[in-house]
GROMACS .gro file of C-alpha atoms in nm:
model
  401
    1MET     CA    1   0.000   0.000   0.000
    2SER     CA    2   0.105   0.359  -0.050
    3ASP     CA    3   0.188   0.583   0.243
    4THR     CA    4   0.183   0.957   0.285
    5ALA     CA    5   0.447   1.227   0.269
    6LYS     CA    6   0.415   1.555   0.453
    7GLN     CA    7   0.474   1.845   0.223
    8PRO     CA    8   0.536   2.203   0.334
    9GLY     CA    9   0.278   2.450   0.212
   10ASN     CA   10   0.340   2.756  -0.001
   11GLY     CA   11   0.524   3.045   0.156
   12ASP     CA   12   0.450   3.408   0.092
   13GLY     CA   13   0.797   3.517  -0.013
   14ALA     CA   14   1.108   3.390  -0.185
   15GLY     CA   15   1.292   3.126   0.010
   16ALA     CA   16   0.996   3.054   0.236
   17GLY     CA   17   0.994   2.707   0.382
   18ALA     CA   18   0.767   2.494   0.591
   19GLY     CA   19   0.550   2.658   0.852
   20LYS     CA   20   0.425   2.953   0.645
   21SER     CA   21   0.100   2.774   0.567
   22PRO     CA   22  -0.060   2.443   0.669
   23ALA     CA   23   0.123   2.129   0.560
   24ARG     CA   24  -0.045   1.894   0.317
   25GLN     CA   25  -0.032   1.517   0.305
   26ARG     CA   26   0.045   1.355  -0.028
   27THR     CA   27   0.046   0.986  -0.108
   28ARG     CA   28   0.384   0.823  -0.158
   29PHE     CA   29   0.439   0.529  -0.394
   30PRO     CA   30   0.713   0.296  -0.264
   31GLY     CA   31   0.884   0.096  -0.538
   32ILE     CA   32   0.660   0.236  -0.811
   33SER     CA   33   0.756   0.140  -1.166
   34SER     CA   34   0.747   0.398  -1.441
   35ARG     CA   35   0.512   0.156  -1.620
   36ALA     CA   36   0.242   0.279  -1.381
   37TYR     CA   37   0.213   0.618  -1.549
   38GLU     CA   38   0.359   0.564  -1.896
   39HIS     CA   39   0.134   0.604  -2.197
   40PRO     CA   40   0.085   0.260  -2.359
   41ALA     CA   41   0.276   0.363  -2.674
   42ASP     CA   42   0.564   0.497  -2.464
   43ARG     CA   43   0.563   0.194  -2.234
   44SER     CA   44   0.565  -0.051  -2.526
   45ALA     CA   45   0.875   0.111  -2.678
   46LEU     CA   46   1.056   0.131  -2.344
   47VAL     CA   47   0.987  -0.232  -2.250
   48ALA     CA   48   1.125  -0.343  -2.587
   49LEU     CA   49   1.435  -0.122  -2.560
   50ARG     CA   50   1.508  -0.243  -2.207
   51LYS     CA   51   1.540  -0.595  -2.347
   52ILE     CA   52   1.853  -0.484  -2.539
   53ASN     CA   53   2.092  -0.590  -2.266
   54GLY     CA   54   2.405  -0.383  -2.219
   55PHE     CA   55   2.334  -0.110  -2.476
   56ASP     CA   56   2.186   0.126  -2.220
   57LEU     CA   57   2.477   0.070  -1.980
   58VAL     CA   58   2.730   0.158  -2.250
   59LEU     CA   59   2.536   0.474  -2.335
   60LYS     CA   60   2.521   0.578  -1.971
   61GLN     CA   61   2.893   0.529  -1.920
   62LEU     CA   62   2.990   0.712  -2.238
   63SER     CA   63   2.756   0.998  -2.158
   64GLY     CA   64   2.879   1.024  -1.799
   65MET     CA   65   3.243   1.034  -1.908
   66LEU     CA   66   3.204   1.297  -2.179
   67SER     CA   67   2.905   1.509  -2.279
   68GLU     CA   68   2.706   1.485  -1.957
   69ARG     CA   69   2.999   1.605  -1.747
   70SER     CA   70   3.052   1.895  -1.985
   71VAL     CA   71   2.688   2.003  -1.976
   72ARG     CA   72   2.669   1.975  -1.598
   73LEU     CA   73   2.983   2.185  -1.557
   74ALA     CA   74   2.830   2.450  -1.784
   75PHE     CA   75   2.520   2.477  -1.565
   76LEU     CA   76   2.730   2.461  -1.248
   77ALA     CA   77   2.925   2.762  -1.377
   78GLY     CA   78   2.642   2.964  -1.531
   79SER     CA   79   2.324   2.885  -1.336
   80VAL     CA   80   2.204   2.863  -0.974
   81ARG     CA   81   2.190   2.522  -0.809
   82THR     CA   82   1.907   2.494  -0.560
   83SER     CA   83   1.985   2.413  -0.197
   84ASP     CA   84   1.869   2.505   0.152
   85GLN     CA   85   2.021   2.848   0.090
   86GLN     CA   86   1.930   2.899  -0.279
   87PHE     CA   87   1.575   2.868  -0.415
   88ARG     CA   88   1.485   2.674  -0.105
   89ARG     CA   89   1.124   2.609  -0.203
   90LEU     CA   90   1.230   2.459  -0.535
   91HIS     CA   91   1.492   2.251  -0.356
   92GLU     CA   92   1.226   2.114  -0.120
   93MET     CA   93   0.992   2.041  -0.411
   94CYS     CA   94   1.264   1.840  -0.581
   95ARG     CA   95   1.331   1.637  -0.267
   96GLU     CA   96   0.961   1.579  -0.207
   97ALA     CA   97   0.897   1.471  -0.568
   98ALA     CA   98   1.186   1.223  -0.547
   99TYR     CA   99   1.045   1.093  -0.218
  100ILE     CA  100   0.690   1.051  -0.354
  101LEU     CA  101   0.810   0.859  -0.662
  102ASP     CA  102   1.065   0.667  -0.449
  103MET     CA  103   1.356   0.774  -0.671
  104PRO     CA  104   1.691   0.604  -0.609
  105SER     CA  105   1.848   0.947  -0.551
  106VAL     CA  106   1.751   1.315  -0.556
  107PRO     CA  107   1.860   1.484  -0.880
  108GLU     CA  108   2.024   1.825  -0.869
  109LEU     CA  109   1.800   2.114  -0.973
  110TYR     CA  110   1.933   2.425  -1.149
  111VAL     CA  111   1.764   2.758  -1.221
  112THR     CA  112   1.893   2.928  -1.535
  113LEU     CA  113   1.826   3.281  -1.661
  114ASP     CA  114   1.589   3.256  -1.958
  115PRO     CA  115   1.258   3.442  -1.999
  116GLN     CA  116   1.117   3.151  -2.201
  117PRO     CA  117   0.922   2.914  -1.970
  118ASN     CA  118   1.099   2.582  -1.999
  119ALA     CA  119   1.212   2.278  -1.802
  120MET     CA  120   1.423   1.978  -1.892
  121ALA     CA  121   1.584   1.666  -1.749
  122ILE     CA  122   1.940   1.627  -1.873
  123GLY     CA  123   2.181   1.336  -1.854
  124MET     CA  124   2.180   0.959  -1.830
  125ASP     CA  125   2.444   0.858  -1.576
  126LYS     CA  126   2.352   1.120  -1.313
  127PRO     CA  127   2.053   1.312  -1.453
  128PHE     CA  128   1.970   1.661  -1.330
  129ILE     CA  129   1.683   1.904  -1.381
  130VAL     CA  130   1.695   2.256  -1.521
  131VAL     CA  131   1.414   2.512  -1.500
  132THR     CA  132   1.418   2.862  -1.645
  133THR     CA  133   1.346   3.184  -1.459
  134GLY     CA  134   1.058   3.238  -1.701
  135LEU     CA  135   0.892   2.922  -1.571
  136VAL     CA  136   0.965   3.001  -1.206
  137GLU     CA  137   0.802   3.343  -1.245
  138LEU     CA  138   0.505   3.203  -1.437
  139LEU     CA  139   0.393   2.922  -1.206
  140ASP     CA  140   0.293   2.914  -0.842
  141ASP     CA  141   0.438   2.654  -0.604
  142ASP     CA  142   0.173   2.388  -0.663
  143GLU     CA  143   0.200   2.426  -1.040
  144MET     CA  144   0.579   2.415  -1.026
  145ARG     CA  145   0.560   2.096  -0.822
  146THR     CA  146   0.380   1.924  -1.112
  147VAL     CA  147   0.655   2.038  -1.352
  148VAL     CA  148   0.926   1.903  -1.123
  149GLY     CA  149   0.727   1.579  -1.104
  150HIS     CA  150   0.707   1.576  -1.485
  151GLU     CA  151   1.086   1.595  -1.514
  152MET     CA  152   1.124   1.329  -1.242
  153GLY     CA  153   0.907   1.109  -1.461
  154HIS     CA  154   1.150   1.150  -1.750
  155ILE     CA  155   1.435   1.044  -1.522
  156LEU     CA  156   1.252   0.747  -1.370
  157SER     CA  157   1.149   0.624  -1.716
  158GLY     CA  158   1.504   0.665  -1.847
  159HIS     CA  159   1.376   0.867  -2.141
  160ALA     CA  160   1.711   1.039  -2.194
  161VAL     CA  161   1.884   0.702  -2.228
  162TYR     CA  162   1.634   0.554  -2.471
  163ARG     CA  163   1.582   0.874  -2.668
  164THR     CA  164   1.956   0.886  -2.723
  165MET     CA  165   1.958   0.517  -2.815
  166LEU     CA  166   1.691   0.572  -3.079
  167LEU     CA  167   1.867   0.882  -3.211
  168ILE     CA  168   2.183   0.675  -3.256
  169LEU     CA  169   1.986   0.404  -3.435
  170THR     CA  170   1.825   0.672  -3.652
  171ASN     CA  171   2.166   0.811  -3.746
  172LEU     CA  172   2.283   0.461  -3.834
  173ALA     CA  173   1.977   0.424  -4.055
  174THR     CA  174   2.090   0.715  -4.271
  175SER     CA  175   2.330   0.470  -4.436
  176LEU     CA  176   2.021   0.345  -4.619
  177SER     CA  177   1.977   0.680  -4.794
  178GLY     CA  178   2.161   0.556  -5.104
  179ILE     CA  179   1.933   0.255  -5.138
  180PRO     CA  180   1.608   0.293  -5.337
  181LEU     CA  181   1.326   0.389  -5.099
  182GLY     CA  182   1.586   0.420  -4.821
  183THR     CA  183   1.506   0.788  -4.763
  184ILE     CA  184   1.139   0.707  -4.724
  185GLY     CA  185   1.229   0.447  -4.464
  186ILE     CA  186   1.442   0.697  -4.271
  187GLN     CA  187   1.165   0.957  -4.273
  188ALA     CA  188   0.921   0.697  -4.146
  189LEU     CA  189   1.165   0.607  -3.867
  190ILE     CA  190   1.207   0.972  -3.767
  191ALA     CA  191   0.831   1.025  -3.774
  192GLY     CA  192   0.788   0.723  -3.549
  193LEU     CA  193   1.058   0.853  -3.316
  194ARG     CA  194   0.885   1.189  -3.284
  195GLU     CA  195   0.553   1.017  -3.219
  196TRP     CA  196   0.717   0.831  -2.931
  197PHE     CA  197   0.865   1.158  -2.803
  198ARG     CA  198   0.517   1.308  -2.795
  199LYS     CA  199   0.374   1.009  -2.610
  200SER     CA  200   0.659   1.026  -2.356
  201GLU     CA  201   0.550   1.382  -2.275
  202LEU     CA  202   0.198   1.258  -2.204
  203SER     CA  203   0.352   0.993  -1.977
  204CYS     CA  204   0.538   1.253  -1.774
  205ASP     CA  205   0.235   1.480  -1.745
  206ARG     CA  206   0.087   1.185  -1.557
  207ALA     CA  207   0.400   1.159  -1.340
  208GLY     CA  208   0.358   1.528  -1.258
  209LEU     CA  209   0.000   1.459  -1.152
  210LEU     CA  210   0.115   1.174  -0.927
  211VAL     CA  211   0.351   1.416  -0.754
  212GLY     CA  212   0.108   1.710  -0.727
  213GLN     CA  213  -0.201   1.488  -0.685
  214ASP     CA  214  -0.442   1.763  -0.795
  215PRO     CA  215  -0.570   1.735  -1.156
  216GLU     CA  216  -0.693   2.094  -1.153
  217VAL     CA  217  -0.343   2.222  -1.070
  218SER     CA  218  -0.179   2.008  -1.339
  219MET     CA  219  -0.419   2.135  -1.603
  220ARG     CA  220  -0.375   2.492  -1.482
  221ALA     CA  221   0.001   2.469  -1.523
  222LEU     CA  222  -0.036   2.355  -1.884
  223MET     CA  223  -0.289   2.628  -1.949
  224LYS     CA  224  -0.047   2.891  -1.817
  225ILE     CA  225   0.228   2.756  -2.040
  226ALA     CA  226  -0.007   2.812  -2.332
  227GLY     CA  227  -0.149   3.151  -2.232
  228GLY     CA  228   0.072   3.316  -1.972
  229SER     CA  229   0.032   3.430  -1.615
  230GLN     CA  230  -0.308   3.606  -1.632
  231LEU     CA  231  -0.491   3.315  -1.475
  232HIS     CA  232  -0.792   3.530  -1.383
  233GLU     CA  233  -0.848   3.580  -1.756
  234MET     CA  234  -0.858   3.204  -1.826
  235SER     CA  235  -1.087   2.912  -1.749
  236THR     CA  236  -0.995   2.543  -1.734
  237ASP     CA  237  -1.342   2.449  -1.857
  238GLU     CA  238  -1.309   2.678  -2.157
  239PHE     CA  239  -0.961   2.544  -2.229
  240LEU     CA  240  -1.101   2.191  -2.228
  241ALA     CA  241  -1.374   2.315  -2.465
  242GLN     CA  242  -1.094   2.440  -2.692
  243ALA     CA  243  -0.942   2.093  -2.678
  244ALA     CA  244  -1.275   1.936  -2.780
  245GLU     CA  245  -1.309   2.183  -3.068
  246TYR     CA  246  -0.954   2.110  -3.183
  247ASP     CA  247  -1.021   1.736  -3.168
  248ALA     CA  248  -1.341   1.764  -3.371
  249ALA     CA  249  -1.205   2.008  -3.633
  250ALA     CA  250  -1.436   2.147  -3.902
  251ASP     CA  251  -1.379   1.907  -4.189
  252VAL     CA  252  -1.123   1.669  -4.334
  253ARG     CA  253  -0.907   1.960  -4.456
  254ASP     CA  254  -0.852   2.066  -4.094
  255SER     CA  255  -0.764   1.709  -4.004
  256VAL     CA  256  -0.489   1.704  -4.265
  257LEU     CA  257  -0.359   2.042  -4.149
  258LYS     CA  258  -0.351   1.916  -3.788
  259LEU     CA  259  -0.137   1.621  -3.895
  260MET     CA  260   0.097   1.852  -4.086
  261ASN     CA  261   0.128   2.085  -3.786
  262VAL     CA  262   0.214   1.813  -3.539
  263ILE     CA  263   0.432   1.580  -3.747
  264GLY     CA  264   0.753   1.777  -3.688
  265ARG     CA  265   0.695   1.846  -3.318
  266SER     CA  266   0.849   1.664  -3.024
  267HIS     CA  267   0.572   1.781  -2.787
  268PRO     CA  268   0.193   1.762  -2.818
  269PHE     CA  269   0.001   2.089  -2.821
  270PRO     CA  270  -0.107   2.215  -2.476
  271VAL     CA  271  -0.480   2.161  -2.539
  272VAL     CA  272  -0.408   1.800  -2.634
  273ARG     CA  273  -0.199   1.748  -2.321
  274VAL     CA  274  -0.473   1.893  -2.098
  275ALA     CA  275  -0.744   1.678  -2.256
  276GLN     CA  276  -0.532   1.362  -2.233
  277LEU     CA  277  -0.441   1.432  -1.870
  278LYS     CA  278  -0.804   1.497  -1.777
  279ARG     CA  279  -0.907   1.168  -1.938
  280TRP     CA  280  -0.639   0.977  -1.745
  281ALA     CA  281  -0.721   1.153  -1.417
  282ASP     CA  282  -1.089   1.064  -1.455
  283GLY     CA  283  -1.017   0.703  -1.548
  284PRO     CA  284  -0.948   0.399  -1.331
  285ASP     CA  285  -0.567   0.396  -1.358
  286PHE     CA  286  -0.508   0.713  -1.156
  287ALA     CA  287  -0.749   0.603  -0.881
  288GLU     CA  288  -0.586   0.260  -0.860
  289ILE     CA  289  -0.238   0.407  -0.828
  290MET     CA  290  -0.355   0.647  -0.558
  291ALA     CA  291  -0.502   0.347  -0.374
  292GLY     CA  292  -0.163   0.171  -0.385
  293ASP     CA  293  -0.236  -0.068  -0.672
  294TYR     CA  294   0.043  -0.015  -0.927
  295PRO     CA  295   0.329  -0.204  -1.099
  296ARG     CA  296   0.650  -0.236  -0.898
  297ARG     CA  297   1.003  -0.174  -1.021
  298ASP     CA  298   1.107  -0.520  -0.904
  299ASP     CA  299   0.880  -0.671  -1.169
  300ASP     CA  300   1.007  -0.463  -1.463
  301ARG     CA  301   1.234  -0.742  -1.591
  302ASP     CA  302   0.929  -0.967  -1.632
  303ALA     CA  303   0.732  -0.718  -1.842
  304SER     CA  304   0.622  -0.871  -2.172
  305VAL     CA  305   0.701  -0.693  -2.497
  306ARG     CA  306   0.407  -0.864  -2.665
  307THR     CA  307   0.163  -0.762  -2.391
  308GLU     CA  308   0.277  -0.401  -2.398
  309ALA     CA  309   0.264  -0.389  -2.779
  310LYS     CA  310  -0.096  -0.512  -2.764
  311ALA     CA  311  -0.180  -0.248  -2.503
  312SER     CA  312  -0.028   0.017  -2.729
  313ALA     CA  313  -0.233  -0.100  -3.027
  314ASP     CA  314  -0.547  -0.109  -2.813
  315SER     CA  315  -0.477   0.246  -2.698
  316TYR     CA  316  -0.453   0.375  -3.054
  317ARG     CA  317  -0.773   0.193  -3.149
  318GLU     CA  318  -0.951   0.344  -2.851
  319SER     CA  319  -0.829   0.694  -2.936
  320VAL     CA  320  -0.962   0.653  -3.291
  321ARG     CA  321  -1.293   0.528  -3.150
  322GLN     CA  322  -1.329   0.824  -2.913
  323THR     CA  323  -1.212   1.110  -3.135
  324ALA     CA  324  -1.457   1.340  -3.312
  325ASP     CA  325  -1.201   1.420  -3.584
  326PRO     CA  326  -1.375   1.390  -3.924
  327LEU     CA  327  -1.079   1.220  -4.094
  328PHE     CA  328  -1.058   0.951  -3.829
  329GLY     CA  329  -1.437   0.930  -3.842
  330LEU     CA  330  -1.415   0.844  -4.211
  331LEU     CA  331  -1.147   0.585  -4.143
  332ARG     CA  332  -1.357   0.441  -3.862
  333ASP     CA  333  -1.665   0.423  -4.085
  334PHE     CA  334  -1.460   0.267  -4.363
  335ALA     CA  335  -1.322   0.008  -4.122
  336GLY     CA  336  -1.673  -0.058  -3.994
  337GLY     CA  337  -1.804  -0.099  -4.348
  338ALA     CA  338  -1.521  -0.333  -4.436
  339ALA     CA  339  -1.590  -0.537  -4.124
  340ASP     CA  340  -1.961  -0.549  -4.208
  341ALA     CA  341  -1.894  -0.660  -4.566
  342GLY     CA  342  -1.641  -0.917  -4.448
  343SER     CA  343  -1.888  -1.054  -4.196
  344LYS     CA  344  -2.159  -1.093  -4.461
  345LEU     CA  345  -1.918  -1.260  -4.701
  346ARG     CA  346  -1.798  -1.496  -4.429
  347ASP     CA  347  -2.154  -1.592  -4.335
  348LYS     CA  348  -2.248  -1.650  -4.700
  349PHE     CA  349  -1.953  -1.883  -4.747
  350ALA     CA  350  -2.029  -2.058  -4.417
  351GLY     CA  351  -2.386  -2.118  -4.528
  352PHE     CA  352  -2.275  -2.238  -4.870
  353ALA     CA  353  -2.029  -2.483  -4.717
  354ALA     CA  354  -2.284  -2.616  -4.468
  355GLY     CA  355  -2.546  -2.665  -4.741
  356SER     CA  356  -2.304  -2.847  -4.972
  357SER     CA  357  -2.193  -3.095  -4.710
  358ASP     CA  358  -2.547  -3.167  -4.592
  359GLY     CA  359  -2.737  -3.213  -4.916
  360ALA     CA  360  -2.566  -3.463  -5.150
  361GLY     CA  361  -2.415  -3.205  -5.380
  362SER     CA  362  -2.691  -2.951  -5.328
  363ALA     CA  363  -2.573  -2.596  -5.392
  364GLY     CA  364  -2.828  -2.435  -5.162
  365PRO     CA  365  -2.927  -2.473  -4.798
  366ALA     CA  366  -3.038  -2.820  -4.700
  367SER     CA  367  -3.405  -2.874  -4.617
  368ASP     CA  368  -3.564  -3.094  -4.358
  369GLY     CA  369  -3.880  -3.133  -4.566
  370SER     CA  370  -4.067  -2.850  -4.398
  371GLY     CA  371  -3.914  -2.576  -4.603
  372ALA     CA  372  -3.713  -2.444  -4.310
  373ALA     CA  373  -3.348  -2.378  -4.359
  374ALA     CA  374  -3.121  -2.623  -4.188
  375PRO     CA  375  -2.890  -2.511  -3.909
  376GLY     CA  376  -2.575  -2.358  -4.041
  377SER     CA  377  -2.739  -2.193  -4.342
  378ALA     CA  378  -2.734  -1.815  -4.371
  379GLU     CA  379  -3.021  -1.609  -4.504
  380GLY     CA  380  -2.847  -1.278  -4.446
  381GLY     CA  381  -2.526  -1.138  -4.304
  382THR     CA  382  -2.489  -1.006  -3.957
  383SER     CA  383  -2.312  -0.683  -3.909
  384GLY     CA  384  -1.975  -0.721  -3.745
  385PRO     CA  385  -1.855  -0.462  -3.494
  386ALA     CA  386  -1.670  -0.161  -3.627
  387LYS     CA  387  -1.297  -0.167  -3.558
  388PRO     CA  388  -1.226   0.088  -3.290
  389ASP     CA  389  -0.905   0.216  -3.257
  390ALA     CA  390   0.615   2.022  -1.870
  391ALA     CA  391   0.678   2.242  -1.965
  392ASP     CA  392   0.899   2.285  -2.266
  393ASP     CA  393   0.769   2.294  -2.621
  394GLY     CA  394   1.095   2.274  -2.811
  395GLU     CA  395   1.283   1.997  -2.978
  396SER     CA  396   1.455   1.738  -2.764
  397ARG     CA  397   1.824   1.671  -2.797
  398PRO     CA  398   2.038   1.369  -2.708
  399GLY     CA  399   2.063   1.330  -2.333
  400THR     CA  400   1.773   1.566  -2.277
  401ALA     CA  401   1.420   1.461  -2.187
   0.00000   0.00000   0.00000
């Protein structure tokens, strides 16, 4: 079962610690596996990649020896590392988030001067978190806690390791560019990689919710990232209505434009992230995790690639079933029509076969003398069921999640 962690409340001024406002209890998740919050498409890819024994260890060691050390030294020299004396509230949030998710260690947290609201988890061997001053000034303490939890999710999932692994594999695939259709294959691989990146962001939005444990706060943080600090001028309900309008689109032309807009992005649009997070928060998974029912890290080695791949496929089918997008509606109707036609054809052949075997070469349904069709004959087809289906917004780079 999960236990609870006491968290200091928000202070009124910079550097305020516990005692300025009432403490709040948040549920802690001992031994939680990242599979608990990962989007099915993200989880499927990660489970498969973790089966490549040794590759991730080599990447971690190479990164720790070279680029990761260089990047950390740059932030150590040019940014402010949080501690009990510097950005104390952020430092406490980082420790609390690591405690709630039962992280093996508490990552360092740096604040860097940049007016653009942004946050990132960097590194593979000893990952650390960076937030910009623009983000610190934009979000309140509760909202910032969800962002820190989001970045903790990237670290716990090992996204930096596996993103870098896939980038290396993508670079190796460029050797196919001289082969006919090789370029098309590379573009498809890159498109698939970006799709996984986007799903990993949805995963870590869920991790942020597990740390903050208030869906309204998590959605508010994403809304601020989209529209700025004037929260009194915004409404979560209206933002969700925007998400529904975006999902439905006007016609198929808008659907195509949506695909073109998102295909080169590493992050989903904010309205999509809010809608997805709301759906997960309202579903059974979040409630079960909060009640202490979640996958444990000790069982990760036994996770099945086939099972997770099926869950990923089921997730995509469900998203197609639920969406109001007209293009996906056409595809859904087409799939339903194909299933219906296939069902009728199957039943016709089944009836034909049954009649032939039962009536001494008769081509039609066998008769029992009363004019009634014999069992196994088909007078008409039956319709078969239709086939169903954080802060930064920039491109990811190797070693950065």
